[in-house]
Structure formats: structure tokens, C-alpha cells
mmCIF file with all atom_site columns, C-alpha atoms in Angstrom:
data_model
loop_
_atom_site.group_PDB
_atom_site.id
_atom_site.type_symbol
_atom_site.label_atom_id
_atom_site.label_alt_id
_atom_site.label_comp_id
_atom_site.label_asym_id
_atom_site.label_entity_id
_atom_site.label_seq_id
_atom_site.pdbx_PDB_ins_code
_atom_site.Cartn_x
_atom_site.Cartn_y
_atom_site.Cartn_z
_atom_site.occupancy
_atom_site.B_iso_or_equiv
_atom_site.pdbx_formal_charge
_atom_site.auth_seq_id
_atom_site.auth_comp_id
_atom_site.auth_asym_id
_atom_site.auth_atom_id
_atom_site.pdbx_PDB_model_num
ATOM 1   C CA . MET A 1 1   ? 136.604 182.312 108.210 1.00 0.00 ? 1   MET A CA 1
ATOM 2   C CA . TYR A 1 2   ? 139.451 179.594 108.846 1.00 0.00 ? 2   TYR A CA 1
ATOM 3   C CA . SER A 1 3   ? 139.868 176.903 106.258 1.00 0.00 ? 3   SER A CA 1
ATOM 4   C CA . PRO A 1 4   ? 141.914 174.502 107.405 1.00 0.00 ? 4   PRO A CA 1
ATOM 5   C CA . ARG A 1 5   ? 144.922 172.890 105.100 1.00 0.00 ? 5   ARG A CA 1
ATOM 6   C CA . PRO A 1 6   ? 143.727 170.171 102.868 1.00 0.00 ? 6   PRO A CA 1
ATOM 7   C CA . ARG A 1 7   ? 145.083 167.123 103.833 1.00 0.00 ? 7   ARG A CA 1
ATOM 8   C CA . PHE A 1 8   ? 146.253 166.142 100.134 1.00 0.00 ? 8   PHE A CA 1
ATOM 9   C CA . LYS A 1 9   ? 147.169 168.112 97.288  1.00 0.00 ? 9   LYS A CA 1
ATOM 10  C CA . PHE A 1 10  ? 146.010 166.115 93.618  1.00 0.00 ? 10  PHE A CA 1
ATOM 11  C CA . ASN A 1 11  ? 148.637 166.233 91.452  1.00 0.00 ? 11  ASN A CA 1
ATOM 12  C CA . THR A 1 12  ? 149.301 163.123 89.247  1.00 0.00 ? 12  THR A CA 1
ATOM 13  C CA . ILE A 1 13  ? 147.624 160.794 87.159  1.00 0.00 ? 13  ILE A CA 1
ATOM 14  C CA . GLY A 1 14  ? 149.498 157.531 86.550  1.00 0.00 ? 14  GLY A CA 1
ATOM 15  C CA . LEU A 1 15  ? 149.289 155.432 83.733  1.00 0.00 ? 15  LEU A CA 1
ATOM 16  C CA . PHE A 1 16  ? 150.308 151.983 83.196  1.00 0.00 ? 16  PHE A CA 1
ATOM 17  C CA . THR A 1 17  ? 152.083 150.909 79.857  1.00 0.00 ? 17  THR A CA 1
ATOM 18  C CA . SER A 1 18  ? 152.467 148.422 77.633  1.00 0.00 ? 18  SER A CA 1
ATOM 19  C CA . ASN A 1 19  ? 155.085 150.264 75.772  1.00 0.00 ? 19  ASN A CA 1
ATOM 20  C CA . ASN A 1 20  ? 156.477 153.502 77.327  1.00 0.00 ? 20  ASN A CA 1
ATOM 21  C CA . LYS A 1 21  ? 158.195 154.383 74.229  1.00 0.00 ? 21  LYS A CA 1
ATOM 22  C CA . ALA A 1 22  ? 154.717 154.777 72.051  1.00 0.00 ? 22  ALA A CA 1
ATOM 23  C CA . THR A 1 23  ? 152.870 156.046 74.978  1.00 0.00 ? 23  THR A CA 1
ATOM 24  C CA . VAL A 1 24  ? 155.414 158.826 75.133  1.00 0.00 ? 24  VAL A CA 1
ATOM 25  C CA . ASP A 1 25  ? 155.567 159.490 71.371  1.00 0.00 ? 25  ASP A CA 1
ATOM 26  C CA . PHE A 1 26  ? 151.729 159.798 71.347  1.00 0.00 ? 26  PHE A CA 1
ATOM 27  C CA . TYR A 1 27  ? 151.105 162.528 74.070  1.00 0.00 ? 27  TYR A CA 1
ATOM 28  C CA . THR A 1 28  ? 154.410 164.394 73.045  1.00 0.00 ? 28  THR A CA 1
ATOM 29  C CA . LYS A 1 29  ? 153.090 164.404 69.357  1.00 0.00 ? 29  LYS A CA 1
ATOM 30  C CA . ALA A 1 30  ? 149.488 164.684 70.035  1.00 0.00 ? 30  ALA A CA 1
ATOM 31  C CA . PHE A 1 31  ? 149.238 167.111 72.577  1.00 0.00 ? 31  PHE A CA 1
ATOM 32  C CA . GLY A 1 32  ? 152.506 168.440 73.351  1.00 0.00 ? 32  GLY A CA 1
ATOM 33  C CA . PHE A 1 33  ? 153.955 167.243 76.798  1.00 0.00 ? 33  PHE A CA 1
ATOM 34  C CA . THR A 1 34  ? 157.373 167.520 77.539  1.00 0.00 ? 34  THR A CA 1
ATOM 35  C CA . THR A 1 35  ? 159.350 165.028 79.073  1.00 0.00 ? 35  THR A CA 1
ATOM 36  C CA . SER A 1 36  ? 163.290 164.529 79.780  1.00 0.00 ? 36  SER A CA 1
ATOM 37  C CA . TRP A 1 37  ? 163.119 160.998 80.031  1.00 0.00 ? 37  TRP A CA 1
ATOM 38  C CA . ASP A 1 38  ? 166.206 159.128 78.644  1.00 0.00 ? 38  ASP A CA 1
ATOM 39  C CA . GLY A 1 39  ? 164.182 156.377 77.139  1.00 0.00 ? 39  GLY A CA 1
ATOM 40  C CA . GLU A 1 40  ? 165.609 153.780 79.692  1.00 0.00 ? 40  GLU A CA 1
ATOM 41  C CA . GLN A 1 41  ? 164.267 154.215 83.173  1.00 0.00 ? 41  GLN A CA 1
ATOM 42  C CA . PRO A 1 42  ? 160.821 152.460 83.672  1.00 0.00 ? 42  PRO A CA 1
ATOM 43  C CA . ASN A 1 43  ? 159.253 155.506 85.342  1.00 0.00 ? 43  ASN A CA 1
ATOM 44  C CA . VAL A 1 44  ? 158.506 158.566 83.364  1.00 0.00 ? 44  VAL A CA 1
ATOM 45  C CA . GLU A 1 45  ? 157.101 161.892 84.229  1.00 0.00 ? 45  GLU A CA 1
ATOM 46  C CA . MET A 1 46  ? 155.727 164.199 81.448  1.00 0.00 ? 46  MET A CA 1
ATOM 47  C CA . PHE A 1 47  ? 154.249 167.553 81.864  1.00 0.00 ? 47  PHE A CA 1
ATOM 48  C CA . LEU A 1 48  ? 151.945 169.718 80.279  1.00 0.00 ? 48  LEU A CA 1
ATOM 49  C CA . GLY A 1 49  ? 151.657 173.259 81.946  1.00 0.00 ? 49  GLY A CA 1
ATOM 50  C CA . ASP A 1 50  ? 151.602 172.756 85.782  1.00 0.00 ? 50  ASP A CA 1
ATOM 51  C CA . ASN A 1 51  ? 149.891 169.329 84.773  1.00 0.00 ? 51  ASN A CA 1
ATOM 52  C CA . ARG A 1 52  ? 151.962 165.741 85.354  1.00 0.00 ? 52  ARG A CA 1
ATOM 53  C CA . ILE A 1 53  ? 151.465 162.325 84.145  1.00 0.00 ? 53  ILE A CA 1
ATOM 54  C CA . ILE A 1 54  ? 153.423 159.519 84.947  1.00 0.00 ? 54  ILE A CA 1
ATOM 55  C CA . LEU A 1 55  ? 153.951 156.211 83.133  1.00 0.00 ? 55  LEU A CA 1
ATOM 56  C CA . PHE A 1 56  ? 155.009 153.044 84.147  1.00 0.00 ? 56  PHE A CA 1
ATOM 57  C CA . PRO A 1 57  ? 155.199 149.313 82.322  1.00 0.00 ? 57  PRO A CA 1
ATOM 58  C CA . ARG A 1 58  ? 152.893 147.014 83.567  1.00 0.00 ? 58  ARG A CA 1
ATOM 59  C CA . ASP A 1 59  ? 154.983 144.712 83.909  1.00 0.00 ? 59  ASP A CA 1
ATOM 60  C CA . ALA A 1 60  ? 157.450 146.542 85.802  1.00 0.00 ? 60  ALA A CA 1
ATOM 61  C CA . PHE A 1 61  ? 154.651 147.425 88.387  1.00 0.00 ? 61  PHE A CA 1
ATOM 62  C CA . GLU A 1 62  ? 153.836 143.920 88.475  1.00 0.00 ? 62  GLU A CA 1
ATOM 63  C CA . GLN A 1 63  ? 157.454 142.866 89.410  1.00 0.00 ? 63  GLN A CA 1
ATOM 64  C CA . MET A 1 64  ? 158.085 145.769 91.724  1.00 0.00 ? 64  MET A CA 1
ATOM 65  C CA . VAL A 1 65  ? 154.384 144.902 94.049  1.00 0.00 ? 65  VAL A CA 1
ATOM 66  C CA . SER A 1 66  ? 154.865 141.054 93.531  1.00 0.00 ? 66  SER A CA 1
ATOM 67  C CA . GLN A 1 67  ? 151.361 140.567 91.871  1.00 0.00 ? 67  GLN A CA 1
ATOM 68  C CA . LYS A 1 68  ? 149.685 140.105 88.678  1.00 0.00 ? 68  LYS A CA 1
ATOM 69  C CA . PHE A 1 69  ? 146.824 142.325 87.803  1.00 0.00 ? 69  PHE A CA 1
ATOM 70  C CA . GLN A 1 70  ? 144.163 142.304 84.948  1.00 0.00 ? 70  GLN A CA 1
ATOM 71  C CA . TYR A 1 71  ? 144.199 144.745 82.460  1.00 0.00 ? 71  TYR A CA 1
ATOM 72  C CA . PRO A 1 72  ? 141.667 146.025 80.269  1.00 0.00 ? 72  PRO A CA 1
ATOM 73  C CA . GLU A 1 73  ? 141.652 144.728 76.488  1.00 0.00 ? 73  GLU A CA 1
ATOM 74  C CA . GLY A 1 74  ? 140.937 147.687 73.648  1.00 0.00 ? 74  GLY A CA 1
ATOM 75  C CA . PHE A 1 75  ? 139.293 151.041 74.972  1.00 0.00 ? 75  PHE A CA 1
ATOM 76  C CA . ASN A 1 76  ? 139.370 151.100 79.022  1.00 0.00 ? 76  ASN A CA 1
ATOM 77  C CA . GLY A 1 77  ? 136.421 152.644 80.111  1.00 0.00 ? 77  GLY A CA 1
ATOM 78  C CA . THR A 1 78  ? 137.638 152.812 84.244  1.00 0.00 ? 78  THR A CA 1
ATOM 79  C CA . MET A 1 79  ? 138.930 156.531 83.684  1.00 0.00 ? 79  MET A CA 1
ATOM 80  C CA . GLU A 1 80  ? 139.578 159.470 81.349  1.00 0.00 ? 80  GLU A CA 1
ATOM 81  C CA . LEU A 1 81  ? 141.978 162.140 80.879  1.00 0.00 ? 81  LEU A CA 1
ATOM 82  C CA . SER A 1 82  ? 140.170 165.381 80.519  1.00 0.00 ? 82  SER A CA 1
ATOM 83  C CA . LEU A 1 83  ? 141.451 168.023 78.091  1.00 0.00 ? 83  LEU A CA 1
ATOM 84  C CA . ASN A 1 84  ? 139.974 171.313 78.242  1.00 0.00 ? 84  ASN A CA 1
ATOM 85  C CA . VAL A 1 85  ? 140.621 173.467 74.709  1.00 0.00 ? 85  VAL A CA 1
ATOM 86  C CA . PRO A 1 86  ? 139.368 177.029 74.072  1.00 0.00 ? 86  PRO A CA 1
ATOM 87  C CA . THR A 1 87  ? 136.449 176.732 71.520  1.00 0.00 ? 87  THR A CA 1
ATOM 88  C CA . PHE A 1 88  ? 134.636 174.218 69.836  1.00 0.00 ? 88  PHE A CA 1
ATOM 89  C CA . ALA A 1 89  ? 136.704 174.686 66.790  1.00 0.00 ? 89  ALA A CA 1
ATOM 90  C CA . ASP A 1 90  ? 139.638 173.360 68.813  1.00 0.00 ? 90  ASP A CA 1
ATOM 91  C CA . VAL A 1 91  ? 137.875 170.622 69.718  1.00 0.00 ? 91  VAL A CA 1
ATOM 92  C CA . ASP A 1 92  ? 137.448 169.459 66.092  1.00 0.00 ? 92  ASP A CA 1
ATOM 93  C CA . LYS A 1 93  ? 141.187 170.815 65.389  1.00 0.00 ? 93  LYS A CA 1
ATOM 94  C CA . GLU A 1 94  ? 142.787 168.736 68.561  1.00 0.00 ? 94  GLU A CA 1
ATOM 95  C CA . TYR A 1 95  ? 140.349 165.685 67.637  1.00 0.00 ? 95  TYR A CA 1
ATOM 96  C CA . LEU A 1 96  ? 141.966 165.635 64.291  1.00 0.00 ? 96  LEU A CA 1
ATOM 97  C CA . ASN A 1 97  ? 145.346 166.016 65.470  1.00 0.00 ? 97  ASN A CA 1
ATOM 98  C CA . ALA A 1 98  ? 145.048 163.307 68.013  1.00 0.00 ? 98  ALA A CA 1
ATOM 99  C CA . LEU A 1 99  ? 143.975 160.974 65.322  1.00 0.00 ? 99  LEU A CA 1
ATOM 100 C CA . ASN A 1 100 ? 146.698 161.984 62.932  1.00 0.00 ? 100 ASN A CA 1
ATOM 101 C CA . ASN A 1 101 ? 149.204 160.929 66.046  1.00 0.00 ? 101 ASN A CA 1
ATOM 102 C CA . GLY A 1 102 ? 147.733 157.502 66.387  1.00 0.00 ? 102 GLY A CA 1
ATOM 103 C CA . ALA A 1 103 ? 144.846 157.966 68.841  1.00 0.00 ? 103 ALA A CA 1
ATOM 104 C CA . LYS A 1 104 ? 142.055 155.536 67.511  1.00 0.00 ? 104 LYS A CA 1
ATOM 105 C CA . SER A 1 105 ? 138.854 157.509 67.652  1.00 0.00 ? 105 SER A CA 1
ATOM 106 C CA . VAL A 1 106 ? 136.027 156.580 70.150  1.00 0.00 ? 106 VAL A CA 1
ATOM 107 C CA . LEU A 1 107 ? 133.346 159.368 69.951  1.00 0.00 ? 107 LEU A CA 1
ATOM 108 C CA . PRO A 1 108 ? 133.954 162.099 67.030  1.00 0.00 ? 108 PRO A CA 1
ATOM 109 C CA . PRO A 1 109 ? 133.405 165.841 68.045  1.00 0.00 ? 109 PRO A CA 1
ATOM 110 C CA . THR A 1 110 ? 129.796 166.203 69.252  1.00 0.00 ? 110 THR A CA 1
ATOM 111 C CA . THR A 1 111 ? 127.860 169.165 70.352  1.00 0.00 ? 111 THR A CA 1
ATOM 112 C CA . GLU A 1 112 ? 126.064 167.966 73.663  1.00 0.00 ? 112 GLU A CA 1
ATOM 113 C CA . PRO A 1 113 ? 122.710 169.206 74.848  1.00 0.00 ? 113 PRO A CA 1
ATOM 114 C CA . TRP A 1 114 ? 124.480 170.606 78.002  1.00 0.00 ? 114 TRP A CA 1
ATOM 115 C CA . GLY A 1 115 ? 126.301 173.096 75.562  1.00 0.00 ? 115 GLY A CA 1
ATOM 116 C CA . GLN A 1 116 ? 129.821 171.254 75.553  1.00 0.00 ? 116 GLN A CA 1
ATOM 117 C CA . ARG A 1 117 ? 131.564 170.199 72.482  1.00 0.00 ? 117 ARG A CA 1
ATOM 118 C CA . THR A 1 118 ? 133.066 167.055 73.400  1.00 0.00 ? 118 THR A CA 1
ATOM 119 C CA . CYS A 1 119 ? 135.267 164.143 71.682  1.00 0.00 ? 119 CYS A CA 1
ATOM 120 C CA . TYR A 1 120 ? 136.912 160.923 72.759  1.00 0.00 ? 120 TYR A CA 1
ATOM 121 C CA . VAL A 1 121 ? 139.638 159.504 71.352  1.00 0.00 ? 121 VAL A CA 1
ATOM 122 C CA . ALA A 1 122 ? 142.068 156.546 72.837  1.00 0.00 ? 122 ALA A CA 1
ATOM 123 C CA . ASP A 1 123 ? 146.034 156.446 73.585  1.00 0.00 ? 123 ASP A CA 1
ATOM 124 C CA . PRO A 1 124 ? 148.003 153.165 72.635  1.00 0.00 ? 124 PRO A CA 1
ATOM 125 C CA . ASP A 1 125 ? 147.018 151.534 75.767  1.00 0.00 ? 125 ASP A CA 1
ATOM 126 C CA . GLY A 1 126 ? 143.156 152.132 75.238  1.00 0.00 ? 126 GLY A CA 1
ATOM 127 C CA . ASN A 1 127 ? 143.156 154.827 77.624  1.00 0.00 ? 127 ASN A CA 1
ATOM 128 C CA . LEU A 1 128 ? 140.413 157.519 77.174  1.00 0.00 ? 128 LEU A CA 1
ATOM 129 C CA . ILE A 1 129 ? 140.843 160.866 76.620  1.00 0.00 ? 129 ILE A CA 1
ATOM 130 C CA . GLU A 1 130 ? 138.132 163.460 76.573  1.00 0.00 ? 130 GLU A CA 1
ATOM 131 C CA . ILE A 1 131 ? 138.937 166.961 74.304  1.00 0.00 ? 131 ILE A CA 1
ATOM 132 C CA . GLY A 1 132 ? 136.117 169.555 75.217  1.00 0.00 ? 132 GLY A CA 1
ATOM 133 C CA . SER A 1 133 ? 134.953 173.121 75.528  1.00 0.00 ? 133 SER A CA 1
ATOM 134 C CA . PHE A 1 134 ? 131.893 175.012 76.187  1.00 0.00 ? 134 PHE A CA 1
ATOM 135 C CA . VAL A 1 135 ? 132.776 177.937 74.304  1.00 0.00 ? 135 VAL A CA 1
ATOM 136 C CA . GLU A 1 136 ? 131.569 178.481 70.973  1.00 0.00 ? 136 GLU A CA 1
#
């Protein structure tokens, strides 16, 4: 059966930041993202294996597009980054690691009725990050 070539390949999540340095520090220390960012350019590329996120300062983005935006205060409930870990024990371990590296707790590790152990933390800009596993 012929399968047409997809129109798009999803490859990146972009986050608008209030402080690139704080966000880079958080994602590298808490989750092991890597970057070759020079600390000065507004655009930051960060990698975790084959996954990529980009960071761009909110004020620089507004200047670039000549528009003002409203950003959520506190926790940002409009999207999440979801990180899968091997086991339930890893959920607990990575939750504590994230908190020790500056994350704010949103939901402590919880085993849900559908069989997933999950937790939520927030990065320095309030973006939600889920850490979960389906393997006990």
C-alpha cells in the first residue's frame, strides 16, 4: 500500500522565555539537555537525544514581530513538555532532581487509575513538564 510522504515533520518545541540563562541552566541541570549556546545570541537550541527545544526571549520576539503578547503569570496551563522515564521509581527520582534544580512542584508523583505514574513540575517561566512512566 502506498503511503504518501507527510506534509510536515514535527521536530521542535519553542519556548518564549523571560530569562534565557535561567532557562538554559534549568534544562541542562535538571534534565541533561545540551546546547552550544554562546550566552549572548537570543536564539537557543537545546537537545536531549533526538529531541530539540528552542528558546527565544519574549521581548526579542515581540520586537521581531512588532506585536505585544500577553503571557501567563504563574503556572502556564496552555501546553506541557512530556518526558517519559523507564520506571515508576524513575518518576520519583526525576521529580526530586527537578525540584533540586529549581523546578516548582505542580503535582507530586502519583499513580493514576490508567496505570501511569506521573508528576508535574514547572520550569522558571511556569511551563509545565510532565515526567511519567507506564512501567512499574
